[in-house]
Amino acid sequence: MKINFNDIIIPRKIILLFIFSIIILIVLITIFLNRNLSDLFFKLWTNYNQDLALSISKHCHKEIDIAQKQLEMLSIDPDFQNLSNIDKIDLTINGLPQNYEPYKRKIFSELLKRNKDFSLLFLLLPNGDNYISYPFEIQKSLKKNNLSDREYFQKVVKTKIPYISDYFIGADGQPSIVIDVPILDENNNIKCHIGGVFYLDTLNLILKQITPEEETYSMLIDRKGNLIAHNNSLFLEKKEKNNLKKHPFIKDFLANKDSYNKSKTFSYIHPVDNKEYIGSFVALSFGWGFGLSFKKEMIYKNINLQTLSILLLVILLIILVDGIGFIILRRYINTWIEKENILLESNLENEKKYQMLFDTMLNGFALHEIICDKEGTPIDYRFLEINPSFERITGLRKDDLVGKTVLEVLPKTESYWISQYGEVALKGIDKFFENYSSDLNRYYEVFAYCPKKMQFAVIISDITPRKISEIEMNKLNQELVLKNKELEQIVYVSSHDLRSPLVNIQGFSKELQHSVNSIKKLLETKEIKSKQLEDIITEDIETFLMYILKSVEKMDSLLSGLLKLSRVGRAALNLKIINMNKLINNVIKNFSFKIVENCIKINTEELPDCFGDEVLVDQVFSNLLENAMKYLANNRQGIITIGGFVEKDTSVYFIEDNGVGIGQEHYDKVFELFYRVSPRESKGEGLGLTVTKKILHMLNGNIWVESELGKGTKFLFSLPTKNKL
Amino acid sequence: MNMKKEVVIFLAEDDDGHSLLIKKNLKRAGVLNEIFYFRDGEEILNYIKNNREKLVNSNFSYLFLIDIRMPKVDGVEVLRQLKKDKDFHKMPVIMITTTDDPKEIALCHEIGCNNYITKPVDYDKFANAIQQLGLFLLITEIPEMII
């Protein structure tokens, strides 16, 4: 039946499978995240690129706008207007037309001086007439297009929007573009065209400064889709130039007027290195476009590197945690196996042992099932199994118990047993408690536990002898405490009350001595003044003697009181159930003379029995009745009521009068030794209630008082109803 | 306290013999002040309650000699009431008792008694204590009385 590690190889495989599936899940999540990440990255990058492209293109546009404005301004320059009127100027000298070329050149050179951004200026008229500052570059371009200059210009002049008509390296070696601005009259007809060759220096500078990365290009593209310039070089070689034409969408985008000053992103093959680029293009209103592009692989290069390193780290972590986890798991499983093996080995042996233990153990053992009502409140329980000791301890036989409920067997079973066991069986909590069973008149120590829902098992032992001695001990302890208190009171009394008469005796003896001395002095004078002598003897000596004698008497009464108190409880107690009705009748009979004499009305109610010493209880009633009669009010008939009732397992009796009453501040003091509320108004030693209290304590009873000044007093005392043990 | 005011002694003592002895010994010590006698705590408190205005507005100042163990209201309670009383809390209170229980002495001092005298069984000691009390009265309260 032994288990070894190989037996549980399947769980191990399951665990490994589980771990691997977790790894795969993590990888999938990472890839998913990565994809999202690169999308996000790409979007961010593109947005940024578009914004940058827009911003650069605006700069370029502004430069060209300024150039256009300059050219427009030329149209109202009087010098320039002269050019168009030059034919009308009479340059005939001596009837012959003169060459106006030098004049024309003079005007142009003035104009060029004022507009330094241009290397060449020209004016075109709708009829094809043209005036150019330095004609040869244009002519070069004309040759290329196989057009006569008149034809070319006529074609150009039809355009009604400003645009860039050409680009080239200017005569002065500077990269230049040709900007052409139509001037319209009030009827929106073309009046003329003013054009200029514009240095690209400014634009070039912007492109070079703003372009951020090495693998990023900023570009100028002509309206046909030719790549004209990028940040590395202006005016590219022909083969580079033309490659953008492969992407007609760029051309379409630039040609569409709606896309002016807007940006759009295309992916395309860049002509410089034939790699895939992402470019943001902006269509400029003058016909050309601007582009800013970056190598596509640049983004993914970064992202892929990051993702890979995170993945590696995660896998490493998993391997590490998994490894440690497996070691711990293996150790745990091994321990568990060992425990199980030991248990298995011992189980068989134990079963035998348990059976023996069950049969021979000194403690009683019993298994029960709880019985509940509809609300689930435990109301009874049934015996399922008991051991021989249980029979012995309870005195009940197995045949009478098993299968029956406790209320069937012991109908008077206290409800606390059922509720305690109910908690054990229903809530599954262990309980250890001591309790009393009135049916069996025994004390039990109980350990109860729940082996199964709705069942409970108890292990009980009879602790009645111990309990009895405990109760006795408690009683003795209480007595000791009381004795101690009594002793304290006696000490207090002896320090106060007993010393008080002594002070008098000694004090007045000294006074007597004084008197004697006075008498001696009087006698020495030989002249006996009988009046003085008489005064001393009658006023002083007699008074002093009176006090001394009174103090001696007081002393004697205190001492006899102490003796009386000490005698209470010295005689052996004769405890039994007392018929209180009979007892109280006797007491009243003893006081009948006094009752009649003082016209006192005594009401006696039916009194419950109690457990005590008849002589002592008689004394209690006598003391209390005597007290009640002593402190009746003078102004009304005395009424004394004697009654009693049972409360739990004590009988409570009371003697109520309508006398002078006691102030609340004296409630406790009245029971003190020699304490008297008003010593001058009544006789007594201050002993009665002290004795009464002592007797009641000896009989496991108690006494207390309720009273109202001027209305009456009610003394209550309790005694046990029956013998508890 | 006004030095010119005459001092009246309020003596609360339930034992008549003790009262007489105290009176005689005070006289012998030269204390001739008027003495008011009370036989328990209730009596003295009632007297103060009923004659408060007269006592407060008179030309006398008062000294209390109070026995601790008295029926009805004991001395400690009287002391407590006096020390709570806005009219009387400054007047000197001397506790006289037969016991020298340190707990009781401490309690009285705590409440605010000015002196505490144990009635000694030894008469000489008692007389001495009373005489000391008389001296105390003469010096602090009524210096004119010596003449």
PDB file of C-alpha atoms in Angstrom, chain A residues 75-279:
ATOM      1  CA  SER A  75       3.770  95.273 -62.412  1.00  0.00           C
ATOM      2  CA  ILE A  76       3.181  98.647 -60.888  1.00  0.00           C
ATOM      3  CA  ASP A  77       6.852  99.655 -61.058  1.00  0.00           C
ATOM      4  CA  PRO A  78       7.000 102.568 -63.565  1.00  0.00           C
ATOM      5  CA  ASP A  79      10.302 101.299 -64.883  1.00  0.00           C
ATOM      6  CA  PHE A  80       8.845  97.938 -65.600  1.00  0.00           C
ATOM      7  CA  GLN A  81       5.760  99.497 -67.171  1.00  0.00           C
ATOM      8  CA  ASN A  82       8.059 101.321 -69.478  1.00  0.00           C
ATOM      9  CA  LEU A  83       9.225  97.991 -70.783  1.00  0.00           C
ATOM     10  CA  SER A  84       5.791  97.223 -72.134  1.00  0.00           C
ATOM     11  CA  ASN A  85       5.570 100.613 -73.584  1.00  0.00           C
ATOM     12  CA  ILE A  86       9.033 100.573 -74.992  1.00  0.00           C
ATOM     13  CA  ASP A  87       7.816 100.218 -78.562  1.00  0.00           C
ATOM     14  CA  LYS A  88       5.736 103.294 -78.181  1.00  0.00           C
ATOM     15  CA  ILE A  89       8.678 105.327 -77.075  1.00  0.00           C
ATOM     16  CA  ASP A  90      10.004 107.248 -79.888  1.00  0.00           C
ATOM     17  CA  LEU A  91      13.553 106.219 -80.215  1.00  0.00           C
ATOM     18  CA  THR A  92      13.910 107.337 -83.718  1.00  0.00           C
ATOM     19  CA  ILE A  93      16.872 109.389 -84.173  1.00  0.00           C
ATOM     20  CA  ASN A  94      17.013 111.174 -87.328  1.00  0.00           C
ATOM     21  CA  GLY A  95      14.054 109.213 -88.681  1.00  0.00           C
ATOM     22  CA  LEU A  96      15.749 105.840 -88.156  1.00  0.00           C
ATOM     23  CA  PRO A  97      14.627 103.343 -85.527  1.00  0.00           C
ATOM     24  CA  GLN A  98      17.309 103.004 -82.943  1.00  0.00           C
ATOM     25  CA  ASN A  99      18.295  99.765 -81.184  1.00  0.00           C
ATOM     26  CA  TYR A 100      16.448  99.902 -77.784  1.00  0.00           C
ATOM     27  CA  GLU A 101      18.423  97.008 -76.409  1.00  0.00           C
ATOM     28  CA  PRO A 102      20.815  99.100 -74.299  1.00  0.00           C
ATOM     29  CA  TYR A 103      17.890 101.025 -72.873  1.00  0.00           C
ATOM     30  CA  LYS A 104      16.095  97.801 -72.041  1.00  0.00           C
ATOM     31  CA  ARG A 105      19.182  96.428 -70.325  1.00  0.00           C
ATOM     32  CA  LYS A 106      19.520  99.549 -68.295  1.00  0.00           C
ATOM     33  CA  ILE A 107      15.979  99.187 -66.980  1.00  0.00           C
ATOM     34  CA  PHE A 108      16.455  95.491 -66.153  1.00  0.00           C
ATOM     35  CA  SER A 109      19.711  96.068 -64.344  1.00  0.00           C
ATOM     36  CA  GLU A 110      17.972  98.721 -62.215  1.00  0.00           C
ATOM     37  CA  LEU A 111      15.154  96.295 -61.473  1.00  0.00           C
ATOM     38  CA  LEU A 112      17.513  93.431 -60.636  1.00  0.00           C
ATOM     39  CA  LYS A 113      19.398  95.664 -58.259  1.00  0.00           C
ATOM     40  CA  ARG A 114      16.173  96.240 -56.369  1.00  0.00           C
ATOM     41  CA  ASN A 115      15.148  92.542 -56.381  1.00  0.00           C
ATOM     42  CA  LYS A 116      18.237  90.648 -55.392  1.00  0.00           C
ATOM     43  CA  ASP A 117      16.555  87.251 -54.973  1.00  0.00           C
ATOM     44  CA  PHE A 118      16.203  87.021 -58.726  1.00  0.00           C
ATOM     45  CA  SER A 119      18.919  86.419 -61.264  1.00  0.00           C
ATOM     46  CA  LEU A 120      16.665  87.109 -64.219  1.00  0.00           C
ATOM     47  CA  LEU A 121      13.420  88.944 -64.860  1.00  0.00           C
ATOM     48  CA  PHE A 122      11.093  88.893 -67.797  1.00  0.00           C
ATOM     49  CA  LEU A 123       7.838  90.299 -69.074  1.00  0.00           C
ATOM     50  CA  LEU A 124       5.479  88.471 -71.393  1.00  0.00           C
ATOM     51  CA  LEU A 125       2.645  90.057 -73.272  1.00  0.00           C
ATOM     52  CA  PRO A 126      -0.398  88.172 -74.495  1.00  0.00           C
ATOM     53  CA  ASN A 127       0.573  88.678 -78.110  1.00  0.00           C
ATOM     54  CA  GLY A 128       3.796  86.786 -77.542  1.00  0.00           C
ATOM     55  CA  ASP A 129       6.020  89.801 -77.180  1.00  0.00           C
ATOM     56  CA  ASN A 130       8.627  89.246 -74.491  1.00  0.00           C
ATOM     57  CA  TYR A 131      11.201  91.238 -72.697  1.00  0.00           C
ATOM     58  CA  ILE A 132      13.940  89.297 -70.961  1.00  0.00           C
ATOM     59  CA  SER A 133      16.898  90.551 -69.011  1.00  0.00           C
ATOM     60  CA  TYR A 134      19.289  87.814 -70.143  1.00  0.00           C
ATOM     61  CA  PRO A 135      17.720  85.704 -72.741  1.00  0.00           C
ATOM     62  CA  PHE A 136      19.957  82.723 -73.203  1.00  0.00           C
ATOM     63  CA  GLU A 137      18.705  80.401 -70.408  1.00  0.00           C
ATOM     64  CA  ILE A 138      15.163  80.656 -71.659  1.00  0.00           C
ATOM     65  CA  GLN A 139      16.297  79.974 -75.119  1.00  0.00           C
ATOM     66  CA  LYS A 140      18.089  76.865 -73.956  1.00  0.00           C
ATOM     67  CA  SER A 141      14.840  75.671 -72.478  1.00  0.00           C
ATOM     68  CA  LEU A 142      12.986  76.516 -75.659  1.00  0.00           C
ATOM     69  CA  LYS A 143      15.307  74.411 -77.702  1.00  0.00           C
ATOM     70  CA  LYS A 144      14.687  71.520 -75.420  1.00  0.00           C
ATOM     71  CA  ASN A 145      10.951  71.813 -76.037  1.00  0.00           C
ATOM     72  CA  ASN A 146      11.309  72.396 -79.752  1.00  0.00           C
ATOM     73  CA  LEU A 147       9.230  75.530 -79.644  1.00  0.00           C
ATOM     74  CA  SER A 148       9.878  78.991 -80.989  1.00  0.00           C
ATOM     75  CA  ASP A 149      10.022  81.516 -78.217  1.00  0.00           C
ATOM     76  CA  ARG A 150       6.826  83.205 -79.412  1.00  0.00           C
ATOM     77  CA  GLU A 151       4.987  79.856 -79.357  1.00  0.00           C
ATOM     78  CA  TYR A 152       6.369  79.017 -75.950  1.00  0.00           C
ATOM     79  CA  PHE A 153       5.408  82.292 -74.430  1.00  0.00           C
ATOM     80  CA  GLN A 154       1.958  82.226 -75.979  1.00  0.00           C
ATOM     81  CA  LYS A 155       1.453  78.886 -74.296  1.00  0.00           C
ATOM     82  CA  VAL A 156       2.739  80.162 -71.002  1.00  0.00           C
ATOM     83  CA  VAL A 157       0.725  83.328 -71.121  1.00  0.00           C
ATOM     84  CA  LYS A 158      -2.566  81.399 -71.077  1.00  0.00           C
ATOM     85  CA  THR A 159      -1.994  80.275 -67.483  1.00  0.00           C
ATOM     86  CA  LYS A 160      -3.908  82.379 -65.009  1.00  0.00           C
ATOM     87  CA  ILE A 161      -2.289  81.183 -61.763  1.00  0.00           C
ATOM     88  CA  PRO A 162       1.212  81.826 -60.520  1.00  0.00           C
ATOM     89  CA  TYR A 163       3.400  78.772 -60.901  1.00  0.00           C
ATOM     90  CA  ILE A 164       6.918  77.480 -61.205  1.00  0.00           C
ATOM     91  CA  SER A 165       7.621  77.001 -64.828  1.00  0.00           C
ATOM     92  CA  ASP A 166      11.153  75.635 -64.826  1.00  0.00           C
ATOM     93  CA  TYR A 167      14.293  74.910 -62.852  1.00  0.00           C
ATOM     94  CA  PHE A 168      17.924  74.960 -63.723  1.00  0.00           C
ATOM     95  CA  ILE A 169      21.388  76.032 -62.710  1.00  0.00           C
ATOM     96  CA  GLY A 170      21.466  79.697 -63.463  1.00  0.00           C
ATOM     97  CA  ALA A 171      24.059  81.573 -65.487  1.00  0.00           C
ATOM     98  CA  ASP A 172      25.817  82.465 -62.280  1.00  0.00           C
ATOM     99  CA  GLY A 173      25.991  78.780 -61.312  1.00  0.00           C
ATOM    100  CA  GLN A 174      23.250  79.101 -58.652  1.00  0.00           C
ATOM    101  CA  PRO A 175      20.379  76.532 -58.519  1.00  0.00           C
ATOM    102  CA  SER A 176      17.334  78.424 -59.558  1.00  0.00           C
ATOM    103  CA  ILE A 177      13.678  78.082 -60.387  1.00  0.00           C
ATOM    104  CA  VAL A 178      11.526  80.152 -62.652  1.00  0.00           C
ATOM    105  CA  ILE A 179       8.496  81.749 -61.025  1.00  0.00           C
ATOM    106  CA  ASP A 180       5.825  82.991 -63.298  1.00  0.00           C
ATOM    107  CA  VAL A 181       3.116  85.432 -62.116  1.00  0.00           C
ATOM    108  CA  PRO A 182       0.193  86.414 -64.344  1.00  0.00           C
ATOM    109  CA  ILE A 183      -1.085  89.974 -63.933  1.00  0.00           C
ATOM    110  CA  LEU A 184      -4.807  90.287 -64.570  1.00  0.00           C
ATOM    111  CA  ASP A 185      -6.879  93.331 -65.479  1.00  0.00           C
ATOM    112  CA  GLU A 186     -10.261  94.287 -63.980  1.00  0.00           C
ATOM    113  CA  ASN A 187     -12.077  91.895 -66.313  1.00  0.00           C
ATOM    114  CA  ASN A 188      -9.927  88.999 -65.230  1.00  0.00           C
ATOM    115  CA  ASN A 189      -8.135  88.988 -68.556  1.00  0.00           C
ATOM    116  CA  ILE A 190      -4.425  88.463 -68.695  1.00  0.00           C
ATOM    117  CA  LYS A 191      -2.658  91.741 -69.019  1.00  0.00           C
ATOM    118  CA  CYS A 192       0.828  90.329 -68.953  1.00  0.00           C
ATOM    119  CA  HIS A 193       3.087  87.826 -67.211  1.00  0.00           C
ATOM    120  CA  ILE A 194       5.957  88.778 -65.006  1.00  0.00           C
ATOM    121  CA  GLY A 195       8.508  86.146 -64.324  1.00  0.00           C
ATOM    122  CA  GLY A 196      11.768  85.735 -62.535  1.00  0.00           C
ATOM    123  CA  VAL A 197      14.510  83.257 -61.949  1.00  0.00           C
ATOM    124  CA  PHE A 198      14.622  82.728 -58.193  1.00  0.00           C
ATOM    125  CA  TYR A 199      17.642  81.583 -56.222  1.00  0.00           C
ATOM    126  CA  LEU A 200      16.885  78.422 -54.337  1.00  0.00           C
ATOM    127  CA  ASP A 201      19.451  79.127 -51.628  1.00  0.00           C
ATOM    128  CA  THR A 202      16.825  80.048 -49.059  1.00  0.00           C
ATOM    129  CA  LEU A 203      14.738  76.944 -49.623  1.00  0.00           C
ATOM    130  CA  ASN A 204      17.794  74.748 -49.578  1.00  0.00           C
ATOM    131  CA  LEU A 205      18.788  76.118 -46.214  1.00  0.00           C
ATOM    132  CA  ILE A 206      15.372  75.360 -44.723  1.00  0.00           C
ATOM    133  CA  LEU A 207      15.421  71.798 -45.988  1.00  0.00           C
ATOM    134  CA  LYS A 208      18.884  71.160 -44.636  1.00  0.00           C
ATOM    135  CA  GLN A 209      18.217  72.664 -41.227  1.00  0.00           C
ATOM    136  CA  ILE A 210      14.883  71.115 -40.449  1.00  0.00           C
ATOM    137  CA  THR A 211      15.348  67.570 -41.717  1.00  0.00           C
ATOM    138  CA  PRO A 212      15.857  65.589 -38.496  1.00  0.00           C
ATOM    139  CA  GLU A 213      17.315  62.129 -39.086  1.00  0.00           C
ATOM    140  CA  GLU A 214      20.024  60.787 -41.267  1.00  0.00           C
ATOM    141  CA  GLU A 215      17.777  58.320 -42.946  1.00  0.00           C
ATOM    142  CA  THR A 216      15.115  60.908 -43.525  1.00  0.00           C
ATOM    143  CA  TYR A 217      14.694  62.845 -46.690  1.00  0.00           C
ATOM    144  CA  SER A 218      13.032  66.112 -47.392  1.00  0.00           C
ATOM    145  CA  MET A 219      12.192  66.573 -51.041  1.00  0.00           C
ATOM    146  CA  LEU A 220      10.928  68.971 -53.629  1.00  0.00           C
ATOM    147  CA  ILE A 221       8.876  67.377 -56.369  1.00  0.00           C
ATOM    148  CA  ASP A 222       7.749  69.026 -59.547  1.00  0.00           C
ATOM    149  CA  ARG A 223       4.228  68.770 -60.802  1.00  0.00           C
ATOM    150  CA  LYS A 224       5.100  65.858 -63.034  1.00  0.00           C
ATOM    151  CA  GLY A 225       6.262  63.835 -60.069  1.00  0.00           C
ATOM    152  CA  ASN A 226       9.938  64.329 -60.664  1.00  0.00           C
ATOM    153  CA  LEU A 227      12.116  64.398 -57.627  1.00  0.00           C
ATOM    154  CA  ILE A 228      13.878  67.725 -58.002  1.00  0.00           C
ATOM    155  CA  ALA A 229      15.817  68.114 -54.835  1.00  0.00           C
ATOM    156  CA  HIS A 230      16.332  66.534 -51.445  1.00  0.00           C
ATOM    157  CA  ASN A 231      18.224  67.651 -48.416  1.00  0.00           C
ATOM    158  CA  ASN A 232      21.462  66.043 -49.569  1.00  0.00           C
ATOM    159  CA  SER A 233      21.647  67.489 -52.995  1.00  0.00           C
ATOM    160  CA  LEU A 234      19.772  69.873 -55.204  1.00  0.00           C
ATOM    161  CA  PHE A 235      18.939  69.048 -58.774  1.00  0.00           C
ATOM    162  CA  LEU A 236      19.637  65.410 -58.964  1.00  0.00           C
ATOM    163  CA  GLU A 237      21.027  63.387 -61.735  1.00  0.00           C
ATOM    164  CA  LYS A 238      18.510  62.327 -64.245  1.00  0.00           C
ATOM    165  CA  LYS A 239      18.221  58.682 -63.211  1.00  0.00           C
ATOM    166  CA  GLU A 240      17.503  59.575 -59.643  1.00  0.00           C
ATOM    167  CA  LYS A 241      15.129  62.298 -60.689  1.00  0.00           C
ATOM    168  CA  ASN A 242      12.802  60.129 -62.622  1.00  0.00           C
ATOM    169  CA  ASN A 243      12.312  57.245 -60.237  1.00  0.00           C
ATOM    170  CA  LEU A 244       9.491  58.881 -58.359  1.00  0.00           C
ATOM    171  CA  LYS A 245       7.468  58.738 -61.521  1.00  0.00           C
ATOM    172  CA  LYS A 246       6.876  55.121 -60.751  1.00  0.00           C
ATOM    173  CA  HIS A 247       4.469  56.318 -58.097  1.00  0.00           C
ATOM    174  CA  PRO A 248       1.725  58.071 -60.036  1.00  0.00           C
ATOM    175  CA  PHE A 249      -0.293  58.565 -56.853  1.00  0.00           C
ATOM    176  CA  ILE A 250       2.167  61.255 -55.861  1.00  0.00           C
ATOM    177  CA  LYS A 251       1.615  63.053 -59.103  1.00  0.00           C
ATOM    178  CA  ASP A 252      -2.158  62.705 -58.765  1.00  0.00           C
ATOM    179  CA  PHE A 253      -2.047  63.972 -55.257  1.00  0.00           C
ATOM    180  CA  LEU A 254      -0.019  67.030 -56.263  1.00  0.00           C
ATOM    181  CA  ALA A 255      -2.220  67.776 -59.257  1.00  0.00           C
ATOM    182  CA  ASN A 256      -5.387  67.798 -57.210  1.00  0.00           C
ATOM    183  CA  LYS A 257      -6.191  71.354 -56.158  1.00  0.00           C
ATOM    184  CA  ASP A 258      -8.061  70.086 -53.060  1.00  0.00           C
ATOM    185  CA  SER A 259      -4.851  68.792 -51.603  1.00  0.00           C
ATOM    186  CA  TYR A 260      -3.143  72.177 -51.528  1.00  0.00           C
ATOM    187  CA  ASN A 261      -1.460  72.807 -48.234  1.00  0.00           C
ATOM    188  CA  LYS A 262      -2.604  69.447 -46.916  1.00  0.00           C
ATOM    189  CA  SER A 263      -0.387  66.506 -46.196  1.00  0.00           C
ATOM    190  CA  LYS A 264      -0.773  62.877 -47.121  1.00  0.00           C
ATOM    191  CA  THR A 265       1.306  59.869 -46.285  1.00  0.00           C
ATOM    192  CA  PHE A 266       2.401  57.316 -48.859  1.00  0.00           C
ATOM    193  CA  SER A 267       4.613  54.349 -48.679  1.00  0.00           C
ATOM    194  CA  TYR A 268       6.968  54.312 -51.677  1.00  0.00           C
ATOM    195  CA  ILE A 269      10.301  53.098 -53.019  1.00  0.00           C
ATOM    196  CA  HIS A 270      12.773  55.879 -52.666  1.00  0.00           C
ATOM    197  CA  PRO A 271      14.819  56.554 -55.774  1.00  0.00           C
ATOM    198  CA  VAL A 272      18.054  57.210 -53.921  1.00  0.00           C
ATOM    199  CA  ASP A 273      18.531  53.807 -52.325  1.00  0.00           C
ATOM    200  CA  ASN A 274      15.538  51.815 -53.625  1.00  0.00           C
ATOM    201  CA  LYS A 275      14.380  51.098 -50.053  1.00  0.00           C
ATOM    202  CA  GLU A 276      10.801  51.384 -48.807  1.00  0.00           C
ATOM    203  CA  TYR A 277      10.104  54.762 -47.282  1.00  0.00           C
ATOM    204  CA  ILE A 278       7.148  56.326 -45.613  1.00  0.00           C
ATOM    205  CA  GLY A 279       6.685  59.835 -46.898  1.00  0.00           C
TER     206      GLY A 279
END
